[in-house]
Amino acid sequence: MEVLKTIADVRRVRREVTGSLALVPTMGALHQGHLSLMNLAREKAEKVMFYIFVNPTQFNNPDDLKNYPRDIERDISLLREKGVDYVFTPDVDVIYAGNMGTKVIPCSLGEVMEGPNRPGHFQGVCTVLNIFFNLVRPDFAVFGEKDYQQMRIVEEMVKDLRMDLEIVRAPISREESGLARSSRNELLSMEERGKAKVISEALSLIKDMKAQGELKTEVLLRAGGQVLARVPELKPEYLTINSAVDLKEANGVLDRADYRVFFAGSLGKVRLIDNMGI
Ligand code: AMP
């Protein structure tokens, strides 16, 4: 496995790779969820590149950026063990030198849920992905449904800007308790980690109730909210049912099959998000 640090490194590798290349964008502190993206990348392409870059422009909270878990040595040895071909892990000034002006504005899918709660977040995501897509020119890029809204925004960006790459969707990888795997879970105490499982319990309850024929959003969300309320330390920001396609909020009676339920909230100092197809 080759570790790439500079733009010259990544350009050289891109010239050398003759077959297809899949890119897995991450912010590091890798876990099983990231490795499931790697497996999909392997199925799609001959060569697999991870990038590990904690992108400052997508953090709207300086403390969140400062406290974001980082363990680059461990990440690199994990990826080496798993047989990834390349890891691109540039310093911040390598990516942003000479480009502090041009920004990519996300489509209107960025105006709900995480959008108002994290101003500037999706603009930071879209801008940094453009930089990485231009440098790496991958044939495939793998994104997790864990960040479903991000994945949909990236799909639209690729379509709108006529980018020549295919976005591959990876299902959410969960711990045994049901908690969606996340680098941020490392910041939870053992006790909090146990409590965080109410999030997936609430989402699963909503899914099950809908499967049994309950279509009123108010009833579904009230039931989910009651499960969340079992952990008073959990401070929900939103629990909402939205179209899986245009992400518009569903209010009233669900009329089609294609919905997802989305959650964001904080447990102690850690902000958690999750979602589930219902
Ligand atoms: P991150 O390092 O958190 O920015 O995540 C990098 C990529 O991994 C994103 O596409 C995430 O959606 C994806 N990812 C993170 N956690 C999971 C998970 N538990 N299941 C599936 N994909 C995930």
PDB file of C-alpha atoms and ligand atoms in Angstrom:
ATOM      1  CA  MET A   1       0.000   0.000   0.000  1.00  0.00           C
ATOM      2  CA  GLU A   2       1.277   3.429  -0.901  1.00  0.00           C
ATOM      3  CA  VAL A   3       0.708   6.434   1.377  1.00  0.00           C
ATOM      4  CA  LEU A   4       0.309   9.643  -0.636  1.00  0.00           C
ATOM      5  CA  LYS A   5       0.810  13.052   0.934  1.00  0.00           C
ATOM      6  CA  THR A   6       1.212  15.532  -1.895  1.00  0.00           C
ATOM      7  CA  ILE A   7      -0.611  16.591  -5.033  1.00  0.00           C
ATOM      8  CA  ALA A   8       2.378  15.430  -7.078  1.00  0.00           C
ATOM      9  CA  ASP A   9       2.044  11.948  -5.476  1.00  0.00           C
ATOM     10  CA  VAL A  10      -1.609  11.632  -6.318  1.00  0.00           C
ATOM     11  CA  ARG A  11      -1.180  12.900  -9.883  1.00  0.00           C
ATOM     12  CA  ARG A  12       1.638  10.432 -10.477  1.00  0.00           C
ATOM     13  CA  VAL A  13      -0.483   7.544  -9.171  1.00  0.00           C
ATOM     14  CA  ARG A  14      -3.410   8.607 -11.336  1.00  0.00           C
ATOM     15  CA  ARG A  15      -1.199   8.439 -14.418  1.00  0.00           C
ATOM     16  CA  GLU A  16       0.065   5.001 -13.387  1.00  0.00           C
ATOM     17  CA  VAL A  17      -3.331   3.385 -12.696  1.00  0.00           C
ATOM     18  CA  THR A  18      -4.544   2.018 -15.999  1.00  0.00           C
ATOM     19  CA  GLY A  19      -7.619   0.098 -14.777  1.00  0.00           C
ATOM     20  CA  SER A  20     -10.623   1.408 -12.840  1.00  0.00           C
ATOM     21  CA  LEU A  21     -10.173   3.255  -9.563  1.00  0.00           C
ATOM     22  CA  ALA A  22     -12.607   3.546  -6.660  1.00  0.00           C
ATOM     23  CA  LEU A  23     -12.244   6.283  -4.060  1.00  0.00           C
ATOM     24  CA  VAL A  24     -13.483   6.041  -0.468  1.00  0.00           C
ATOM     25  CA  PRO A  25     -13.590   9.529   1.099  1.00  0.00           C
ATOM     26  CA  THR A  26     -13.293   9.535   4.913  1.00  0.00           C
ATOM     27  CA  MET A  27     -12.269  11.662   7.843  1.00  0.00           C
ATOM     28  CA  GLY A  28     -10.356   8.782   9.443  1.00  0.00           C
ATOM     29  CA  ALA A  29     -10.728   7.177  12.883  1.00  0.00           C
ATOM     30  CA  LEU A  30     -11.733   4.211  10.795  1.00  0.00           C
ATOM     31  CA  HIS A  31     -14.223   1.573  11.943  1.00  0.00           C
ATOM     32  CA  GLN A  32     -16.117  -1.391  10.511  1.00  0.00           C
ATOM     33  CA  GLY A  33     -18.495   0.947   8.685  1.00  0.00           C
ATOM     34  CA  HIS A  34     -15.621   2.413   6.677  1.00  0.00           C
ATOM     35  CA  LEU A  35     -14.346  -1.091   5.947  1.00  0.00           C
ATOM     36  CA  SER A  36     -17.736  -2.069   4.524  1.00  0.00           C
ATOM     37  CA  LEU A  37     -17.259   0.820   2.049  1.00  0.00           C
ATOM     38  CA  MET A  38     -13.875  -0.622   1.190  1.00  0.00           C
ATOM     39  CA  ASN A  39     -15.429  -4.001   0.365  1.00  0.00           C
ATOM     40  CA  LEU A  40     -17.884  -2.354  -2.026  1.00  0.00           C
ATOM     41  CA  ALA A  41     -15.052  -0.378  -3.616  1.00  0.00           C
ATOM     42  CA  ARG A  42     -13.148  -3.633  -4.144  1.00  0.00           C
ATOM     43  CA  GLU A  43     -16.136  -5.208  -5.896  1.00  0.00           C
ATOM     44  CA  LYS A  44     -16.386  -2.247  -8.259  1.00  0.00           C
ATOM     45  CA  ALA A  45     -12.847  -1.394  -9.242  1.00  0.00           C
ATOM     46  CA  GLU A  46      -9.398  -2.845  -9.748  1.00  0.00           C
ATOM     47  CA  LYS A  47      -7.699  -0.325  -7.483  1.00  0.00           C
ATOM     48  CA  VAL A  48      -8.980   1.209  -4.255  1.00  0.00           C
ATOM     49  CA  MET A  49      -7.887   4.534  -2.791  1.00  0.00           C
ATOM     50  CA  PHE A  50      -8.942   5.839   0.624  1.00  0.00           C
ATOM     51  CA  TYR A  51      -8.570   9.434   1.486  1.00  0.00           C
ATOM     52  CA  ILE A  52      -8.339  10.503   5.078  1.00  0.00           C
ATOM     53  CA  PHE A  53      -8.843  14.214   5.546  1.00  0.00           C
ATOM     54  CA  VAL A  54     -10.534  15.993   8.414  1.00  0.00           C
ATOM     55  CA  ASN A  55     -11.934  18.818   6.341  1.00  0.00           C
ATOM     56  CA  PRO A  56     -12.021  22.039   8.396  1.00  0.00           C
ATOM     57  CA  THR A  57     -14.469  23.822   6.087  1.00  0.00           C
ATOM     58  CA  GLN A  58     -17.294  21.387   6.840  1.00  0.00           C
ATOM     59  CA  PHE A  59     -17.152  21.969  10.596  1.00  0.00           C
ATOM     60  CA  ASN A  60     -19.336  24.816  11.772  1.00  0.00           C
ATOM     61  CA  ASN A  61     -18.190  24.349  15.370  1.00  0.00           C
ATOM     62  CA  PRO A  62     -14.466  24.868  16.187  1.00  0.00           C
ATOM     63  CA  ASP A  63     -14.622  22.593  19.264  1.00  0.00           C
ATOM     64  CA  ASP A  64     -16.112  19.807  17.162  1.00  0.00           C
ATOM     65  CA  LEU A  65     -13.179  20.129  14.726  1.00  0.00           C
ATOM     66  CA  LYS A  66     -10.653  20.200  17.559  1.00  0.00           C
ATOM     67  CA  ASN A  67     -12.148  17.166  19.315  1.00  0.00           C
ATOM     68  CA  TYR A  68     -12.792  15.085  16.195  1.00  0.00           C
ATOM     69  CA  PRO A  69     -11.063  11.701  16.782  1.00  0.00           C
ATOM     70  CA  ARG A  70      -7.823  11.251  14.835  1.00  0.00           C
ATOM     71  CA  ASP A  71      -5.523   8.230  14.733  1.00  0.00           C
ATOM     72  CA  ILE A  72      -3.740   8.279  11.406  1.00  0.00           C
ATOM     73  CA  GLU A  73      -1.087   5.675  12.314  1.00  0.00           C
ATOM     74  CA  ARG A  74      -3.718   3.144  13.329  1.00  0.00           C
ATOM     75  CA  ASP A  75      -5.819   3.956  10.244  1.00  0.00           C
ATOM     76  CA  ILE A  76      -2.861   3.434   7.922  1.00  0.00           C
ATOM     77  CA  SER A  77      -1.915   0.095   9.462  1.00  0.00           C
ATOM     78  CA  LEU A  78      -5.544  -1.067   9.324  1.00  0.00           C
ATOM     79  CA  LEU A  79      -5.821  -0.199   5.635  1.00  0.00           C
ATOM     80  CA  ARG A  80      -2.445  -1.810   4.913  1.00  0.00           C
ATOM     81  CA  GLU A  81      -3.642  -4.988   6.621  1.00  0.00           C
ATOM     82  CA  LYS A  82      -6.848  -4.925   4.546  1.00  0.00           C
ATOM     83  CA  GLY A  83      -4.941  -4.603   1.282  1.00  0.00           C
ATOM     84  CA  VAL A  84      -6.077  -1.142   0.181  1.00  0.00           C
ATOM     85  CA  ASP A  85      -3.891   0.076  -2.702  1.00  0.00           C
ATOM     86  CA  TYR A  86      -3.480   3.767  -1.828  1.00  0.00           C
ATOM     87  CA  VAL A  87      -4.165   6.103   1.077  1.00  0.00           C
ATOM     88  CA  PHE A  88      -4.156   9.811   0.314  1.00  0.00           C
ATOM     89  CA  THR A  89      -3.763  11.786   3.498  1.00  0.00           C
ATOM     90  CA  PRO A  90      -2.713  15.341   2.665  1.00  0.00           C
ATOM     91  CA  ASP A  91      -2.174  18.135   5.190  1.00  0.00           C
ATOM     92  CA  VAL A  92      -4.802  20.876   5.262  1.00  0.00           C
ATOM     93  CA  ASP A  93      -2.581  23.424   3.496  1.00  0.00           C
ATOM     94  CA  VAL A  94      -1.943  20.996   0.617  1.00  0.00           C
ATOM     95  CA  ILE A  95      -5.665  20.926  -0.152  1.00  0.00           C
ATOM     96  CA  TYR A  96      -6.536  24.559   0.501  1.00  0.00           C
ATOM     97  CA  ALA A  97      -3.363  26.363  -0.608  1.00  0.00           C
ATOM     98  CA  GLY A  98      -4.302  28.781  -3.342  1.00  0.00           C
ATOM     99  CA  ASN A  99      -8.012  28.028  -3.098  1.00  0.00           C
ATOM    100  CA  MET A 100      -9.811  29.935  -0.436  1.00  0.00           C
ATOM    101  CA  GLY A 101     -12.156  31.663  -2.849  1.00  0.00           C
ATOM    102  CA  THR A 102     -14.056  29.207  -5.010  1.00  0.00           C
ATOM    103  CA  LYS A 103     -16.896  27.338  -3.293  1.00  0.00           C
ATOM    104  CA  VAL A 104     -19.410  24.799  -4.517  1.00  0.00           C
ATOM    105  CA  ILE A 105     -22.984  25.567  -3.472  1.00  0.00           C
ATOM    106  CA  PRO A 106     -25.023  22.418  -2.809  1.00  0.00           C
ATOM    107  CA  CYS A 107     -28.487  21.969  -4.339  1.00  0.00           C
ATOM    108  CA  SER A 108     -31.681  22.545  -2.338  1.00  0.00           C
ATOM    109  CA  LEU A 109     -31.424  19.084  -0.733  1.00  0.00           C
ATOM    110  CA  GLY A 110     -29.011  20.860   1.599  1.00  0.00           C
ATOM    111  CA  GLU A 111     -31.720  23.141   2.970  1.00  0.00           C
ATOM    112  CA  VAL A 112     -33.373  20.639   5.319  1.00  0.00           C
ATOM    113  CA  MET A 113     -32.237  18.639   8.368  1.00  0.00           C
ATOM    114  CA  GLU A 114     -28.435  19.002   8.662  1.00  0.00           C
ATOM    115  CA  GLY A 115     -28.485  22.173   6.502  1.00  0.00           C
ATOM    116  CA  PRO A 116     -30.058  24.622   8.972  1.00  0.00           C
ATOM    117  CA  ASN A 117     -28.470  22.790  11.923  1.00  0.00           C
ATOM    118  CA  ARG A 118     -24.928  23.009  10.516  1.00  0.00           C
ATOM    119  CA  PRO A 119     -24.598  26.206   8.451  1.00  0.00           C
ATOM    120  CA  GLY A 120     -21.960  25.911   5.724  1.00  0.00           C
ATOM    121  CA  HIS A 121     -21.493  22.184   6.289  1.00  0.00           C
ATOM    122  CA  PHE A 122     -22.643  20.912   2.892  1.00  0.00           C
ATOM    123  CA  GLN A 123     -20.878  23.709   1.046  1.00  0.00           C
ATOM    124  CA  GLY A 124     -17.670  22.577   2.758  1.00  0.00           C
ATOM    125  CA  VAL A 125     -18.411  18.955   1.844  1.00  0.00           C
ATOM    126  CA  CYS A 126     -19.182  19.713  -1.819  1.00  0.00           C
ATOM    127  CA  THR A 127     -16.151  21.972  -2.200  1.00  0.00           C
ATOM    128  CA  VAL A 128     -13.669  19.524  -0.725  1.00  0.00           C
ATOM    129  CA  LEU A 129     -15.134  16.637  -2.723  1.00  0.00           C
ATOM    130  CA  ASN A 130     -14.675  18.637  -5.912  1.00  0.00           C
ATOM    131  CA  ILE A 131     -11.038  19.177  -5.034  1.00  0.00           C
ATOM    132  CA  PHE A 132     -10.519  15.472  -4.318  1.00  0.00           C
ATOM    133  CA  PHE A 133     -12.513  14.290  -7.339  1.00  0.00           C
ATOM    134  CA  ASN A 134     -10.453  16.601  -9.574  1.00  0.00           C
ATOM    135  CA  LEU A 135      -7.189  15.360  -8.111  1.00  0.00           C
ATOM    136  CA  VAL A 136      -8.005  11.653  -8.046  1.00  0.00           C
ATOM    137  CA  ARG A 137     -10.420  11.405 -11.015  1.00  0.00           C
ATOM    138  CA  PRO A 138     -11.959   8.188  -9.661  1.00  0.00           C
ATOM    139  CA  ASP A 139     -14.342   6.015 -11.677  1.00  0.00           C
ATOM    140  CA  PHE A 140     -16.333   5.229  -8.532  1.00  0.00           C
ATOM    141  CA  ALA A 141     -16.725   6.940  -5.168  1.00  0.00           C
ATOM    142  CA  VAL A 142     -18.349   5.098  -2.265  1.00  0.00           C
ATOM    143  CA  PHE A 143     -20.617   6.920   0.215  1.00  0.00           C
ATOM    144  CA  GLY A 144     -22.424   5.540   3.254  1.00  0.00           C
ATOM    145  CA  GLU A 145     -26.154   5.807   3.817  1.00  0.00           C
ATOM    146  CA  LYS A 146     -25.178   6.695   7.392  1.00  0.00           C
ATOM    147  CA  ASP A 147     -24.884  10.248   6.014  1.00  0.00           C
ATOM    148  CA  TYR A 148     -27.874   9.815   3.732  1.00  0.00           C
ATOM    149  CA  GLN A 149     -28.479  13.522   3.112  1.00  0.00           C
ATOM    150  CA  GLN A 150     -24.803  14.038   2.242  1.00  0.00           C
ATOM    151  CA  MET A 151     -24.912  11.056  -0.122  1.00  0.00           C
ATOM    152  CA  ARG A 152     -27.996  12.401  -1.927  1.00  0.00           C
ATOM    153  CA  ILE A 153     -26.426  15.876  -2.233  1.00  0.00           C
ATOM    154  CA  VAL A 154     -23.269  14.340  -3.698  1.00  0.00           C
ATOM    155  CA  GLU A 155     -25.344  12.273  -6.147  1.00  0.00           C
ATOM    156  CA  GLU A 156     -27.059  15.462  -7.348  1.00  0.00           C
ATOM    157  CA  MET A 157     -23.765  17.342  -7.568  1.00  0.00           C
ATOM    158  CA  VAL A 158     -22.233  14.601  -9.713  1.00  0.00           C
ATOM    159  CA  LYS A 159     -25.276  14.664 -11.993  1.00  0.00           C
ATOM    160  CA  ASP A 160     -25.597  18.472 -12.180  1.00  0.00           C
ATOM    161  CA  LEU A 161     -21.893  19.130 -12.778  1.00  0.00           C
ATOM    162  CA  ARG A 162     -21.648  16.256 -15.305  1.00  0.00           C
ATOM    163  CA  MET A 163     -18.909  14.550 -13.325  1.00  0.00           C
ATOM    164  CA  ASP A 164     -17.706  11.365 -14.925  1.00  0.00           C
ATOM    165  CA  LEU A 165     -17.961   9.064 -11.938  1.00  0.00           C
ATOM    166  CA  GLU A 166     -20.459   6.709 -10.344  1.00  0.00           C
ATOM    167  CA  ILE A 167     -21.543   7.120  -6.742  1.00  0.00           C
ATOM    168  CA  VAL A 168     -21.850   3.771  -4.980  1.00  0.00           C
ATOM    169  CA  ARG A 169     -24.187   3.578  -1.979  1.00  0.00           C
ATOM    170  CA  ALA A 170     -23.179   1.585   1.092  1.00  0.00           C
ATOM    171  CA  PRO A 171     -25.819   0.448   3.620  1.00  0.00           C
ATOM    172  CA  ILE A 172     -25.450   1.518   7.270  1.00  0.00           C
ATOM    173  CA  SER A 173     -23.186  -0.703   9.322  1.00  0.00           C
ATOM    174  CA  ARG A 174     -24.410  -1.065  12.916  1.00  0.00           C
ATOM    175  CA  GLU A 175     -22.983  -2.315  16.193  1.00  0.00           C
ATOM    176  CA  GLU A 176     -24.691  -5.319  17.785  1.00  0.00           C
ATOM    177  CA  SER A 177     -26.804  -2.971  19.902  1.00  0.00           C
ATOM    178  CA  GLY A 178     -28.108  -1.356  16.715  1.00  0.00           C
ATOM    179  CA  LEU A 179     -26.086   1.853  17.197  1.00  0.00           C
ATOM    180  CA  ALA A 180     -24.872   3.101  13.810  1.00  0.00           C
ATOM    181  CA  ARG A 181     -21.081   2.886  13.695  1.00  0.00           C
ATOM    182  CA  SER A 182     -19.419   6.286  13.744  1.00  0.00           C
ATOM    183  CA  SER A 183     -16.005   7.723  14.528  1.00  0.00           C
ATOM    184  CA  ARG A 184     -17.807   9.975  17.011  1.00  0.00           C
ATOM    185  CA  ASN A 185     -18.936   6.925  19.038  1.00  0.00           C
ATOM    186  CA  GLU A 186     -15.354   6.832  20.368  1.00  0.00           C
ATOM    187  CA  LEU A 187     -16.098  10.085  22.173  1.00  0.00           C
ATOM    188  CA  LEU A 188     -18.984   8.483  24.127  1.00  0.00           C
ATOM    189  CA  SER A 189     -18.406   6.993  27.570  1.00  0.00           C
ATOM    190  CA  MET A 190     -19.290   3.288  27.922  1.00  0.00           C
ATOM    191  CA  GLU A 191     -22.469   4.297  29.727  1.00  0.00           C
ATOM    192  CA  GLU A 192     -23.462   6.758  26.990  1.00  0.00           C
ATOM    193  CA  ARG A 193     -22.735   4.175  24.331  1.00  0.00           C
ATOM    194  CA  GLY A 194     -25.223   1.833  25.997  1.00  0.00           C
ATOM    195  CA  LYS A 195     -27.821   4.589  26.126  1.00  0.00           C
ATOM    196  CA  ALA A 196     -27.304   5.634  22.500  1.00  0.00           C
ATOM    197  CA  LYS A 197     -28.962   2.463  21.317  1.00  0.00           C
ATOM    198  CA  VAL A 198     -32.371   4.094  21.896  1.00  0.00           C
ATOM    199  CA  ILE A 199     -31.765   6.011  18.666  1.00  0.00           C
ATOM    200  CA  SER A 200     -31.876   2.929  16.449  1.00  0.00           C
ATOM    201  CA  GLU A 201     -34.660   1.501  18.638  1.00  0.00           C
ATOM    202  CA  ALA A 202     -36.782   4.576  17.914  1.00  0.00           C
ATOM    203  CA  LEU A 203     -36.094   4.375  14.180  1.00  0.00           C
ATOM    204  CA  SER A 204     -36.820   0.624  14.106  1.00  0.00           C
ATOM    205  CA  LEU A 205     -40.081   1.119  15.985  1.00  0.00           C
ATOM    206  CA  ILE A 206     -41.215   3.664  13.384  1.00  0.00           C
ATOM    207  CA  LYS A 207     -40.238   1.280  10.594  1.00  0.00           C
ATOM    208  CA  ASP A 208     -42.124  -1.613  12.225  1.00  0.00           C
ATOM    209  CA  MET A 209     -45.232   0.476  12.916  1.00  0.00           C
ATOM    210  CA  LYS A 210     -45.320   1.610   9.292  1.00  0.00           C
ATOM    211  CA  ALA A 211     -44.891  -1.986   8.108  1.00  0.00           C
ATOM    212  CA  GLN A 212     -47.926  -2.850  10.227  1.00  0.00           C
ATOM    213  CA  GLY A 213     -49.972  -0.174   8.485  1.00  0.00           C
ATOM    214  CA  GLU A 214     -49.601   2.971  10.625  1.00  0.00           C
ATOM    215  CA  LEU A 215     -49.217   5.788   8.080  1.00  0.00           C
ATOM    216  CA  LYS A 216     -49.833   8.914  10.166  1.00  0.00           C
ATOM    217  CA  THR A 217     -46.541  10.764  10.609  1.00  0.00           C
ATOM    218  CA  GLU A 218     -47.708  12.342  13.847  1.00  0.00           C
ATOM    219  CA  VAL A 219     -48.427   8.941  15.420  1.00  0.00           C
ATOM    220  CA  LEU A 220     -45.167   7.442  14.149  1.00  0.00           C
ATOM    221  CA  LEU A 221     -43.025  10.350  15.333  1.00  0.00           C
ATOM    222  CA  ARG A 222     -44.750  10.523  18.718  1.00  0.00           C
ATOM    223  CA  ALA A 223     -44.022   6.823  19.292  1.00  0.00           C
ATOM    224  CA  GLY A 224     -40.389   7.272  18.205  1.00  0.00           C
ATOM    225  CA  GLY A 225     -40.062  10.358  20.392  1.00  0.00           C
ATOM    226  CA  GLN A 226     -41.271   8.382  23.413  1.00  0.00           C
ATOM    227  CA  VAL A 227     -38.497   5.844  22.914  1.00  0.00           C
ATOM    228  CA  LEU A 228     -35.893   8.625  22.681  1.00  0.00           C
ATOM    229  CA  ALA A 229     -37.282  10.226  25.840  1.00  0.00           C
ATOM    230  CA  ARG A 230     -36.256   7.142  27.835  1.00  0.00           C
ATOM    231  CA  VAL A 231     -32.778   8.697  27.885  1.00  0.00           C
ATOM    232  CA  PRO A 232     -33.211  12.198  29.321  1.00  0.00           C
ATOM    233  CA  GLU A 233     -29.553  13.073  28.552  1.00  0.00           C
ATOM    234  CA  LEU A 234     -30.264  12.629  24.846  1.00  0.00           C
ATOM    235  CA  LYS A 235     -31.178  15.986  23.317  1.00  0.00           C
ATOM    236  CA  PRO A 236     -32.841  15.433  19.935  1.00  0.00           C
ATOM    237  CA  GLU A 237     -32.468  18.163  17.289  1.00  0.00           C
ATOM    238  CA  TYR A 238     -34.836  16.504  14.887  1.00  0.00           C
ATOM    239  CA  LEU A 239     -36.737  13.291  14.345  1.00  0.00           C
ATOM    240  CA  THR A 240     -38.413  13.538  10.999  1.00  0.00           C
ATOM    241  CA  ILE A 241     -39.814  11.444   8.159  1.00  0.00           C
ATOM    242  CA  ASN A 242     -38.723  12.613   4.708  1.00  0.00           C
ATOM    243  CA  SER A 243     -38.812  11.449   1.123  1.00  0.00           C
ATOM    244  CA  ALA A 244     -35.815   9.249   0.383  1.00  0.00           C
ATOM    245  CA  VAL A 245     -35.462  11.008  -2.978  1.00  0.00           C
ATOM    246  CA  ASP A 246     -36.106  14.756  -2.634  1.00  0.00           C
ATOM    247  CA  LEU A 247     -35.745  14.750   1.175  1.00  0.00           C
ATOM    248  CA  LYS A 248     -38.971  16.777   1.571  1.00  0.00           C
ATOM    249  CA  GLU A 249     -40.513  16.393   4.984  1.00  0.00           C
ATOM    250  CA  ALA A 250     -43.614  14.189   5.122  1.00  0.00           C
ATOM    251  CA  ASN A 251     -46.471  15.631   7.110  1.00  0.00           C
ATOM    252  CA  GLY A 252     -49.831  13.947   7.565  1.00  0.00           C
ATOM    253  CA  VAL A 253     -50.394  10.549   5.997  1.00  0.00           C
ATOM    254  CA  LEU A 254     -47.627   8.660   4.193  1.00  0.00           C
ATOM    255  CA  ASP A 255     -48.763   7.829   0.692  1.00  0.00           C
ATOM    256  CA  ARG A 256     -45.822   6.070  -0.944  1.00  0.00           C
ATOM    257  CA  ALA A 257     -43.258   3.453   0.055  1.00  0.00           C
ATOM    258  CA  ASP A 258     -40.178   5.615  -0.421  1.00  0.00           C
ATOM    259  CA  TYR A 259     -39.510   7.306   2.929  1.00  0.00           C
ATOM    260  CA  ARG A 260     -36.771   7.441   5.511  1.00  0.00           C
ATOM    261  CA  VAL A 261     -36.804   8.492   9.119  1.00  0.00           C
ATOM    262  CA  PHE A 262     -33.938  10.775  10.169  1.00  0.00           C
ATOM    263  CA  PHE A 263     -32.564  11.608  13.612  1.00  0.00           C
ATOM    264  CA  ALA A 264     -29.969  14.064  14.882  1.00  0.00           C
ATOM    265  CA  GLY A 265     -29.211  14.921  18.474  1.00  0.00           C
ATOM    266  CA  SER A 266     -26.591  15.171  21.161  1.00  0.00           C
ATOM    267  CA  LEU A 267     -25.653  12.827  23.933  1.00  0.00           C
ATOM    268  CA  GLY A 268     -23.391  14.686  26.329  1.00  0.00           C
ATOM    269  CA  LYS A 269     -20.959  16.554  24.082  1.00  0.00           C
ATOM    270  CA  VAL A 270     -21.310  14.186  21.132  1.00  0.00           C
ATOM    271  CA  ARG A 271     -23.592  14.880  18.189  1.00  0.00           C
ATOM    272  CA  LEU A 272     -25.052  11.738  16.631  1.00  0.00           C
ATOM    273  CA  ILE A 273     -27.048  11.182  13.451  1.00  0.00           C
ATOM    274  CA  ASP A 274     -28.867   8.129  12.151  1.00  0.00           C
ATOM    275  CA  ASN A 275     -31.540   7.231   9.613  1.00  0.00           C
ATOM    276  CA  MET A 276     -33.475   4.255   8.338  1.00  0.00           C
ATOM    277  CA  GLY A 277     -35.591   3.377   5.306  1.00  0.00           C
ATOM    278  CA  ILE A 278     -39.221   2.844   6.364  1.00  0.00           C
TER     279      ILE A 278
HETATM  280  P1  AMP B   1     -16.694   9.889   7.843  1.00  0.00           P
HETATM  281  O1  AMP B   1     -15.297   9.405   8.036  1.00  0.00           O
HETATM  282  O2  AMP B   1     -17.533   9.813   9.072  1.00  0.00           O
HETATM  283  O3  AMP B   1     -16.773  11.208   7.139  1.00  0.00           O
HETATM  284  O4  AMP B   1     -17.386   8.843   6.859  1.00  0.00           O
HETATM  285  C1  AMP B   1     -16.802   8.519   5.631  1.00  0.00           C
HETATM  286  C2  AMP B   1     -17.781   7.726   4.832  1.00  0.00           C
HETATM  287  O5  AMP B   1     -18.114   6.538   5.544  1.00  0.00           O
HETATM  288  C3  AMP B   1     -19.103   8.461   4.581  1.00  0.00           C
HETATM  289  O6  AMP B   1     -19.551   8.165   3.267  1.00  0.00           O
HETATM  290  C4  AMP B   1     -20.013   7.866   5.613  1.00  0.00           C
HETATM  291  O7  AMP B   1     -21.372   7.914   5.256  1.00  0.00           O
HETATM  292  C5  AMP B   1     -19.506   6.444   5.666  1.00  0.00           C
HETATM  293  N1  AMP B   1     -19.868   5.814   6.936  1.00  0.00           N
HETATM  294  C6  AMP B   1     -19.540   6.242   8.168  1.00  0.00           C
HETATM  295  N2  AMP B   1     -20.097   5.419   9.095  1.00  0.00           N
HETATM  296  C7  AMP B   1     -20.804   4.494   8.422  1.00  0.00           C
HETATM  297  C8  AMP B   1     -21.617   3.395   8.809  1.00  0.00           C
HETATM  298  N3  AMP B   1     -21.833   3.093  10.086  1.00  0.00           N
HETATM  299  N4  AMP B   1     -22.183   2.655   7.842  1.00  0.00           N
HETATM  300  C9  AMP B   1     -22.001   2.964   6.528  1.00  0.00           C
HETATM  301  N5  AMP B   1     -21.241   3.983   6.101  1.00  0.00           N
HETATM  302  C10 AMP B   1     -20.655   4.746   7.033  1.00  0.00           C
END
